[in-house]
Amino acid sequence: MGVNAASGRFVRPLAIALLVANIVIVVTGGAVRLTASGLGCPSWPRCTGSSFVVRGELGIHGLIEFSNRMFTFVLVAIAVATWVAVWRARPRRRSLVKFATLLALGIPAQAVLGGITVLTHLNPWLVAGHLLLSMAMVGLSVALLRRIGEGDAPAHATVPAATAWLARATFAAAWLVLYIGTVVTGSGPNAGDASSPRTGLNPAIVAQLHADLVFLLVGLTIGSVFAFRAVGAPAVAQRAARTLLGVEVAQAAVGFTQYFTNLPVGLVAVHMLGAALVSATVTWLLVSVRERPPFQPEYLPLQPDPAARSQGSDRAAAAF
């Protein structure tokens, strides 16, 4: 097998690894905030003013923050490997190169934004942007995975226009929920460091708005589940809607429990994982209401011609 063929074979596994890594870094970033380690490395890009690596005097908080920074390099390695595999695969597909490039560029953008949050002593609005960029990269990873199995012809809808708009409304509502969730976090007690500023908003009021939007999202998702079934949507779309609903119900249960139990750190971490899964599954829902014909490689490995192989054997025998 040639190098280009091997590269193409690794595109999907690498894209899956990229999706998983983008979800994991949401959880590790959450661990930094929930353990009050947001300023464990008080400088950026160095950990301290004189050292790129964590020093013993920074204690456990420095180790946690530095470990999260180091995981970024794992994410970089996977993103670069994905980009290289997409670029070297033949035929080279511009659509996949575009997705892989955006995901690769998103990591340094995320690192710079994370650095700015440290330099501003964890400004809650910048911390929110840092998390939302990670959520966007999770969704983009799902879109890349979907596109790998599709061709590059124009997409066509697989459901009626009204049903497609219901999916878009669900997607928009999910992102409103994610955004207001970061505002709730910025107003609550888990600041990432005891000295970090808060938004100044009333946590109870913002949490109520967040809950109201969750009810809206769940209602739209239930509507999608029944609408997809009624119009005979493809199985992948119906499965995406049911999966999204399951994630939302679990996420809502965790959210309400953590609110009424005074935000235990373990539940908040699970809630952050759930937020990443919401981004992934709602993107899956959105891309499942249209499709392209399956990708058909233009260049297939040449199969030996039986007649030619027989003639070659005869000539080899005659030579002896």
Tab-separated table of C-alpha atoms in Angstrom:
chain	number	residue	atom	x	y	z
A	1	MET	CA	0.000	0.000	0.000
A	2	GLY	CA	1.369	3.444	-0.965
A	3	VAL	CA	1.932	6.302	1.446
A	4	ASN	CA	-1.050	8.244	0.113
A	5	ALA	CA	-3.381	5.262	0.458
A	6	ALA	CA	-2.155	4.648	4.006
A	7	SER	CA	-2.708	8.318	4.869
A	8	GLY	CA	-6.305	8.097	3.653
A	9	ARG	CA	-6.873	5.018	5.761
A	10	PHE	CA	-5.901	6.886	8.935
A	11	VAL	CA	-8.110	9.936	8.358
A	12	ARG	CA	-11.190	8.623	10.166
A	13	PRO	CA	-9.388	7.152	13.222
A	14	LEU	CA	-7.451	10.391	13.623
A	15	ALA	CA	-10.643	12.459	13.312
A	16	ILE	CA	-12.257	10.345	16.043
A	17	ALA	CA	-9.175	10.841	18.232
A	18	LEU	CA	-9.389	14.595	17.593
A	19	LEU	CA	-13.024	14.676	18.698
A	20	VAL	CA	-12.208	12.751	21.878
A	21	ALA	CA	-9.213	14.974	22.654
A	22	ASN	CA	-11.291	18.136	22.221
A	23	ILE	CA	-13.828	16.755	24.702
A	24	VAL	CA	-11.113	15.688	27.147
A	25	ILE	CA	-9.532	19.145	27.194
A	26	VAL	CA	-12.902	20.607	28.212
A	27	VAL	CA	-12.849	18.308	31.242
A	28	THR	CA	-9.194	19.008	32.109
A	29	GLY	CA	-9.822	22.738	31.754
A	30	GLY	CA	-12.788	22.359	34.064
A	31	ALA	CA	-10.581	20.568	36.590
A	32	VAL	CA	-8.261	23.586	36.595
A	33	ARG	CA	-11.131	25.914	37.475
A	34	LEU	CA	-12.846	23.604	39.936
A	35	THR	CA	-9.659	23.047	41.945
A	36	ALA	CA	-8.944	26.807	42.060
A	37	SER	CA	-5.826	26.192	39.962
A	38	GLY	CA	-6.561	28.776	37.283
A	39	LEU	CA	-3.542	30.831	38.337
A	40	GLY	CA	-1.426	27.831	39.352
A	41	CYS	CA	0.903	29.004	36.612
A	42	PRO	CA	0.609	32.762	37.138
A	43	SER	CA	2.197	33.767	33.820
A	44	TRP	CA	1.933	32.936	30.122
A	45	PRO	CA	3.456	31.565	27.903
A	46	ARG	CA	5.866	30.765	30.740
A	47	CYS	CA	4.505	29.087	33.852
A	48	THR	CA	6.293	31.738	35.898
A	49	GLY	CA	8.203	34.830	34.901
A	50	SER	CA	11.441	32.825	34.710
A	51	SER	CA	10.416	29.264	33.878
A	52	PHE	CA	8.380	27.469	31.229
A	53	VAL	CA	7.867	24.474	33.537
A	54	VAL	CA	6.117	24.224	36.886
A	55	ARG	CA	8.269	24.603	40.000
A	56	GLY	CA	7.772	22.848	43.310
A	57	GLU	CA	6.866	26.010	45.171
A	58	LEU	CA	3.704	26.346	43.051
A	59	GLY	CA	2.309	23.217	44.696
A	60	ILE	CA	-0.569	21.091	43.476
A	61	HIS	CA	-2.333	24.024	41.812
A	62	GLY	CA	0.682	24.703	39.633
A	63	LEU	CA	0.894	21.023	38.688
A	64	ILE	CA	-2.795	20.883	37.706
A	65	GLU	CA	-2.609	24.030	35.588
A	66	PHE	CA	0.674	22.953	33.967
A	67	SER	CA	-0.747	19.482	33.186
A	68	ASN	CA	-3.673	21.088	31.367
A	69	ARG	CA	-1.244	23.181	29.331
A	70	MET	CA	0.755	20.071	28.469
A	71	PHE	CA	-2.349	18.244	27.252
A	72	THR	CA	-2.653	21.004	24.659
A	73	PHE	CA	0.446	19.533	23.004
A	74	VAL	CA	-1.296	16.164	22.767
A	75	LEU	CA	-4.187	17.926	21.054
A	76	VAL	CA	-1.742	19.695	18.720
A	77	ALA	CA	-0.090	16.397	17.783
A	78	ILE	CA	-3.431	14.776	16.916
A	79	ALA	CA	-4.616	17.836	14.953
A	80	VAL	CA	-1.381	18.018	12.953
A	81	ALA	CA	-1.467	14.273	12.249
A	82	THR	CA	-5.069	14.621	11.054
A	83	TRP	CA	-4.150	17.532	8.787
A	84	VAL	CA	-1.189	15.649	7.312
A	85	ALA	CA	-3.283	12.534	6.695
A	86	VAL	CA	-6.005	14.592	4.993
A	87	TRP	CA	-3.452	16.484	2.889
A	88	ARG	CA	-1.573	13.377	1.741
A	89	ALA	CA	-4.647	11.240	1.042
A	90	ARG	CA	-5.501	10.820	-2.619
A	91	PRO	CA	-7.612	12.165	-4.048
A	92	ARG	CA	-7.036	15.258	-1.901
A	93	ARG	CA	-10.400	16.632	-0.802
A	94	ARG	CA	-10.564	20.382	-0.288
A	95	SER	CA	-13.548	20.071	2.046
A	96	LEU	CA	-11.616	17.856	4.463
A	97	VAL	CA	-8.514	20.031	4.226
A	98	LYS	CA	-10.664	23.037	5.181
A	99	PHE	CA	-12.097	21.307	8.250
A	100	ALA	CA	-8.703	19.956	9.331
A	101	THR	CA	-7.092	23.378	8.875
A	102	LEU	CA	-9.753	25.129	10.968
A	103	LEU	CA	-9.339	22.568	13.736
A	104	ALA	CA	-5.548	22.876	13.644
A	105	LEU	CA	-5.690	26.676	13.762
A	106	GLY	CA	-8.244	26.598	16.567
A	107	ILE	CA	-5.695	25.130	18.980
A	108	PRO	CA	-3.185	28.030	18.931
A	109	ALA	CA	-6.139	30.433	19.026
A	110	GLN	CA	-7.369	28.586	22.106
A	111	ALA	CA	-3.901	28.702	23.672
A	112	VAL	CA	-3.587	32.456	23.110
A	113	LEU	CA	-7.067	33.074	24.520
A	114	GLY	CA	-6.208	30.914	27.506
A	115	GLY	CA	-3.044	32.917	28.013
A	116	ILE	CA	-4.994	36.170	27.949
A	117	THR	CA	-7.367	34.811	30.601
A	118	VAL	CA	-4.378	34.101	32.852
A	119	LEU	CA	-2.877	37.561	32.243
A	120	THR	CA	-6.246	39.178	33.094
A	121	HIS	CA	-6.504	37.111	36.305
A	122	LEU	CA	-9.304	34.916	34.911
A	123	ASN	CA	-11.689	37.553	33.632
A	124	PRO	CA	-15.006	35.622	33.655
A	125	TRP	CA	-16.063	36.803	30.187
A	126	LEU	CA	-12.763	35.671	28.680
A	127	VAL	CA	-12.996	32.354	30.539
A	128	ALA	CA	-16.451	31.928	28.981
A	129	GLY	CA	-15.038	32.592	25.519
A	130	HIS	CA	-12.250	30.088	26.184
A	131	LEU	CA	-14.802	27.373	26.983
A	132	LEU	CA	-17.115	28.243	24.095
A	133	LEU	CA	-14.224	27.991	21.618
A	134	SER	CA	-13.593	24.464	22.890
A	135	MET	CA	-17.288	23.678	22.390
A	136	ALA	CA	-17.093	24.982	18.824
A	137	MET	CA	-14.095	22.751	18.135
A	138	VAL	CA	-16.015	19.750	19.443
A	139	GLY	CA	-18.833	20.525	17.017
A	140	LEU	CA	-16.393	21.089	14.153
A	141	SER	CA	-14.795	17.709	14.857
A	142	VAL	CA	-18.208	16.069	14.496
A	143	ALA	CA	-18.776	17.899	11.204
A	144	LEU	CA	-15.400	16.636	9.939
A	145	LEU	CA	-16.324	13.059	10.814
A	146	ARG	CA	-19.634	13.380	8.985
A	147	ARG	CA	-17.943	14.832	5.900
A	148	ILE	CA	-15.357	12.050	5.662
A	149	GLY	CA	-18.062	9.583	4.628
A	150	GLU	CA	-19.759	11.986	2.232
A	151	GLY	CA	-18.825	12.986	-1.271
A	152	ASP	CA	-18.274	16.564	-2.402
A	153	ALA	CA	-21.416	17.007	-4.476
A	154	PRO	CA	-23.923	19.660	-3.309
A	155	ALA	CA	-25.906	18.580	-0.259
A	156	HIS	CA	-29.622	17.937	-0.486
A	157	ALA	CA	-32.187	17.944	2.311
A	158	THR	CA	-33.477	14.629	3.617
A	159	VAL	CA	-36.430	16.140	5.500
A	160	PRO	CA	-39.040	18.793	4.631
A	161	ALA	CA	-38.003	22.427	5.025
A	162	ALA	CA	-40.044	22.956	8.200
A	163	THR	CA	-38.402	19.968	9.859
A	164	ALA	CA	-34.952	21.177	8.819
A	165	TRP	CA	-35.718	24.561	10.391
A	166	LEU	CA	-36.740	22.755	13.581
A	167	ALA	CA	-33.277	21.161	13.660
A	168	ARG	CA	-31.669	24.586	13.130
A	169	ALA	CA	-33.756	26.088	15.935
A	170	THR	CA	-32.672	23.242	18.214
A	171	PHE	CA	-29.044	23.926	17.330
A	172	ALA	CA	-29.451	27.654	18.068
A	173	ALA	CA	-31.198	26.937	21.376
A	174	ALA	CA	-28.402	24.555	22.385
A	175	TRP	CA	-25.812	27.257	21.833
A	176	LEU	CA	-27.877	29.733	23.854
A	177	VAL	CA	-27.946	27.197	26.676
A	178	LEU	CA	-24.181	26.698	26.437
A	179	TYR	CA	-23.521	30.434	26.436
A	180	ILE	CA	-25.801	31.246	29.373
A	181	GLY	CA	-24.272	28.280	31.179
A	182	THR	CA	-20.885	30.015	30.995
A	183	VAL	CA	-22.513	33.192	32.358
A	184	VAL	CA	-23.901	31.187	35.281
A	185	THR	CA	-20.401	29.859	35.921
A	186	GLY	CA	-18.947	33.366	35.750
A	187	SER	CA	-21.439	34.518	38.372
A	188	GLY	CA	-21.005	31.601	40.760
A	189	PRO	CA	-18.392	30.499	43.259
A	190	ASN	CA	-16.064	28.379	41.078
A	191	ALA	CA	-13.909	31.213	39.788
A	192	GLY	CA	-10.707	29.261	39.236
A	193	ASP	CA	-8.894	31.303	41.880
A	194	ALA	CA	-9.980	32.970	45.108
A	195	SER	CA	-8.899	36.394	43.850
A	196	SER	CA	-10.545	36.156	40.422
A	197	PRO	CA	-13.297	38.638	39.504
A	198	ARG	CA	-16.924	37.636	39.004
A	199	THR	CA	-19.463	39.046	36.530
A	200	GLY	CA	-21.453	40.792	39.258
A	201	LEU	CA	-24.706	39.279	37.973
A	202	ASN	CA	-27.156	37.642	40.360
A	203	PRO	CA	-26.378	33.890	40.190
A	204	ALA	CA	-29.974	32.878	41.013
A	205	ILE	CA	-31.466	35.010	38.221
A	206	VAL	CA	-28.928	33.845	35.633
A	207	ALA	CA	-29.414	30.227	36.709
A	208	GLN	CA	-33.191	30.619	36.257
A	209	LEU	CA	-32.659	31.960	32.734
A	210	HIS	CA	-30.378	29.021	32.028
A	211	ALA	CA	-33.034	26.581	33.281
A	212	ASP	CA	-35.731	28.251	31.149
A	213	LEU	CA	-33.559	27.871	28.057
A	214	VAL	CA	-32.920	24.225	28.938
A	215	PHE	CA	-36.694	23.614	28.977
A	216	LEU	CA	-36.916	25.297	25.562
A	217	LEU	CA	-34.099	23.135	24.215
A	218	VAL	CA	-35.606	19.914	25.537
A	219	GLY	CA	-38.995	20.881	24.069
A	220	LEU	CA	-37.480	21.546	20.635
A	221	THR	CA	-35.566	18.277	20.781
A	222	ILE	CA	-38.700	16.306	21.672
A	223	GLY	CA	-40.400	18.029	18.752
A	224	SER	CA	-37.510	16.951	16.507
A	225	VAL	CA	-37.793	13.339	17.666
A	226	PHE	CA	-41.497	13.173	16.762
A	227	ALA	CA	-41.175	15.286	13.606
A	228	PHE	CA	-38.344	13.145	12.244
A	229	ARG	CA	-40.400	10.030	12.831
A	230	ALA	CA	-43.513	11.552	11.234
A	231	VAL	CA	-41.748	12.612	8.017
A	232	GLY	CA	-39.753	9.390	7.710
A	233	ALA	CA	-36.364	11.036	8.209
A	234	PRO	CA	-33.288	8.847	7.644
A	235	ALA	CA	-32.349	6.543	10.487
A	236	VAL	CA	-29.202	8.565	11.233
A	237	ALA	CA	-31.282	11.710	11.816
A	238	GLN	CA	-33.751	9.929	14.079
A	239	ARG	CA	-30.902	8.369	16.038
A	240	ALA	CA	-29.203	11.768	16.387
A	241	ALA	CA	-32.401	13.331	17.775
A	242	ARG	CA	-32.922	10.539	20.307
A	243	THR	CA	-29.276	10.655	21.386
A	244	LEU	CA	-29.406	14.424	21.841
A	245	LEU	CA	-32.543	14.091	23.953
A	246	GLY	CA	-30.876	11.472	26.152
A	247	VAL	CA	-27.825	13.684	26.666
A	248	GLU	CA	-30.050	16.663	27.508
A	249	VAL	CA	-32.101	14.760	30.058
A	250	ALA	CA	-28.963	13.457	31.774
A	251	GLN	CA	-27.381	16.909	31.655
A	252	ALA	CA	-30.496	18.550	33.104
A	253	ALA	CA	-30.595	16.004	35.927
A	254	VAL	CA	-26.962	16.731	36.787
A	255	GLY	CA	-27.543	20.480	36.525
A	256	PHE	CA	-30.517	20.566	38.867
A	257	THR	CA	-28.808	18.212	41.325
A	258	GLN	CA	-25.648	20.311	41.489
A	259	TYR	CA	-27.700	23.485	41.959
A	260	PHE	CA	-29.637	22.097	44.916
A	261	THR	CA	-26.564	20.442	46.502
A	262	ASN	CA	-24.436	23.593	46.533
A	263	LEU	CA	-22.298	22.815	43.453
A	264	PRO	CA	-20.169	19.820	44.486
A	265	VAL	CA	-17.002	19.771	42.390
A	266	GLY	CA	-17.521	16.239	41.039
A	267	LEU	CA	-20.991	17.001	39.690
A	268	VAL	CA	-19.839	20.268	38.129
A	269	ALA	CA	-17.096	18.339	36.287
A	270	VAL	CA	-19.682	15.857	34.993
A	271	HIS	CA	-21.852	18.788	33.922
A	272	MET	CA	-18.974	20.213	31.875
A	273	LEU	CA	-18.493	16.857	30.171
A	274	GLY	CA	-22.230	16.873	29.439
A	275	ALA	CA	-21.946	20.329	27.884
A	276	ALA	CA	-19.292	19.044	25.470
A	277	LEU	CA	-21.535	16.095	24.596
A	278	VAL	CA	-24.434	18.498	23.946
A	279	SER	CA	-22.244	20.395	21.467
A	280	ALA	CA	-21.275	17.132	19.769
A	281	THR	CA	-24.764	15.640	19.538
A	282	VAL	CA	-26.565	18.828	18.496
A	283	THR	CA	-24.030	19.239	15.674
A	284	TRP	CA	-24.701	15.639	14.679
A	285	LEU	CA	-28.416	16.476	14.606
A	286	LEU	CA	-27.837	19.529	12.419
A	287	VAL	CA	-25.693	17.760	9.820
A	288	SER	CA	-27.973	14.711	9.684
A	289	VAL	CA	-30.885	16.530	8.006
A	290	ARG	CA	-28.994	16.814	4.735
A	291	GLU	CA	-26.672	14.464	2.919
A	292	ARG	CA	-24.376	14.071	-0.035
A	293	PRO	CA	-23.767	10.925	-2.069
A	294	PRO	CA	-21.156	8.690	-0.418
A	295	PHE	CA	-17.539	9.455	-1.220
A	296	GLN	CA	-16.190	7.317	-4.024
A	297	PRO	CA	-12.393	7.377	-4.407
A	298	GLU	CA	-11.334	8.298	-7.924
A	299	TYR	CA	-8.091	6.384	-7.650
A	300	LEU	CA	-8.445	2.782	-6.591
A	301	PRO	CA	-5.568	0.312	-6.139
A	302	LEU	CA	-4.924	-1.427	-9.479
A	303	GLN	CA	-6.012	-5.024	-9.532
A	304	PRO	CA	-3.745	-7.390	-11.496
A	305	ASP	CA	-5.293	-8.588	-14.738
A	306	PRO	CA	-5.569	-12.427	-14.686
A	307	ALA	CA	-4.745	-12.723	-18.412
A	308	ALA	CA	-1.706	-10.494	-18.133
A	309	ARG	CA	-0.539	-12.412	-15.081
A	310	SER	CA	-0.858	-15.696	-17.022
A	311	GLN	CA	1.136	-14.301	-19.974
A	312	GLY	CA	3.817	-13.064	-17.626
A	313	SER	CA	4.139	-16.521	-16.082
A	314	ASP	CA	4.446	-18.120	-19.506
A	315	ARG	CA	7.202	-15.706	-20.523
A	316	ALA	CA	9.039	-16.340	-17.269
A	317	ALA	CA	8.842	-20.100	-17.856
A	318	ALA	CA	10.130	-19.726	-21.433
A	319	ALA	CA	13.131	-17.764	-20.196
A	320	PHE	CA	14.304	-20.849	-18.319
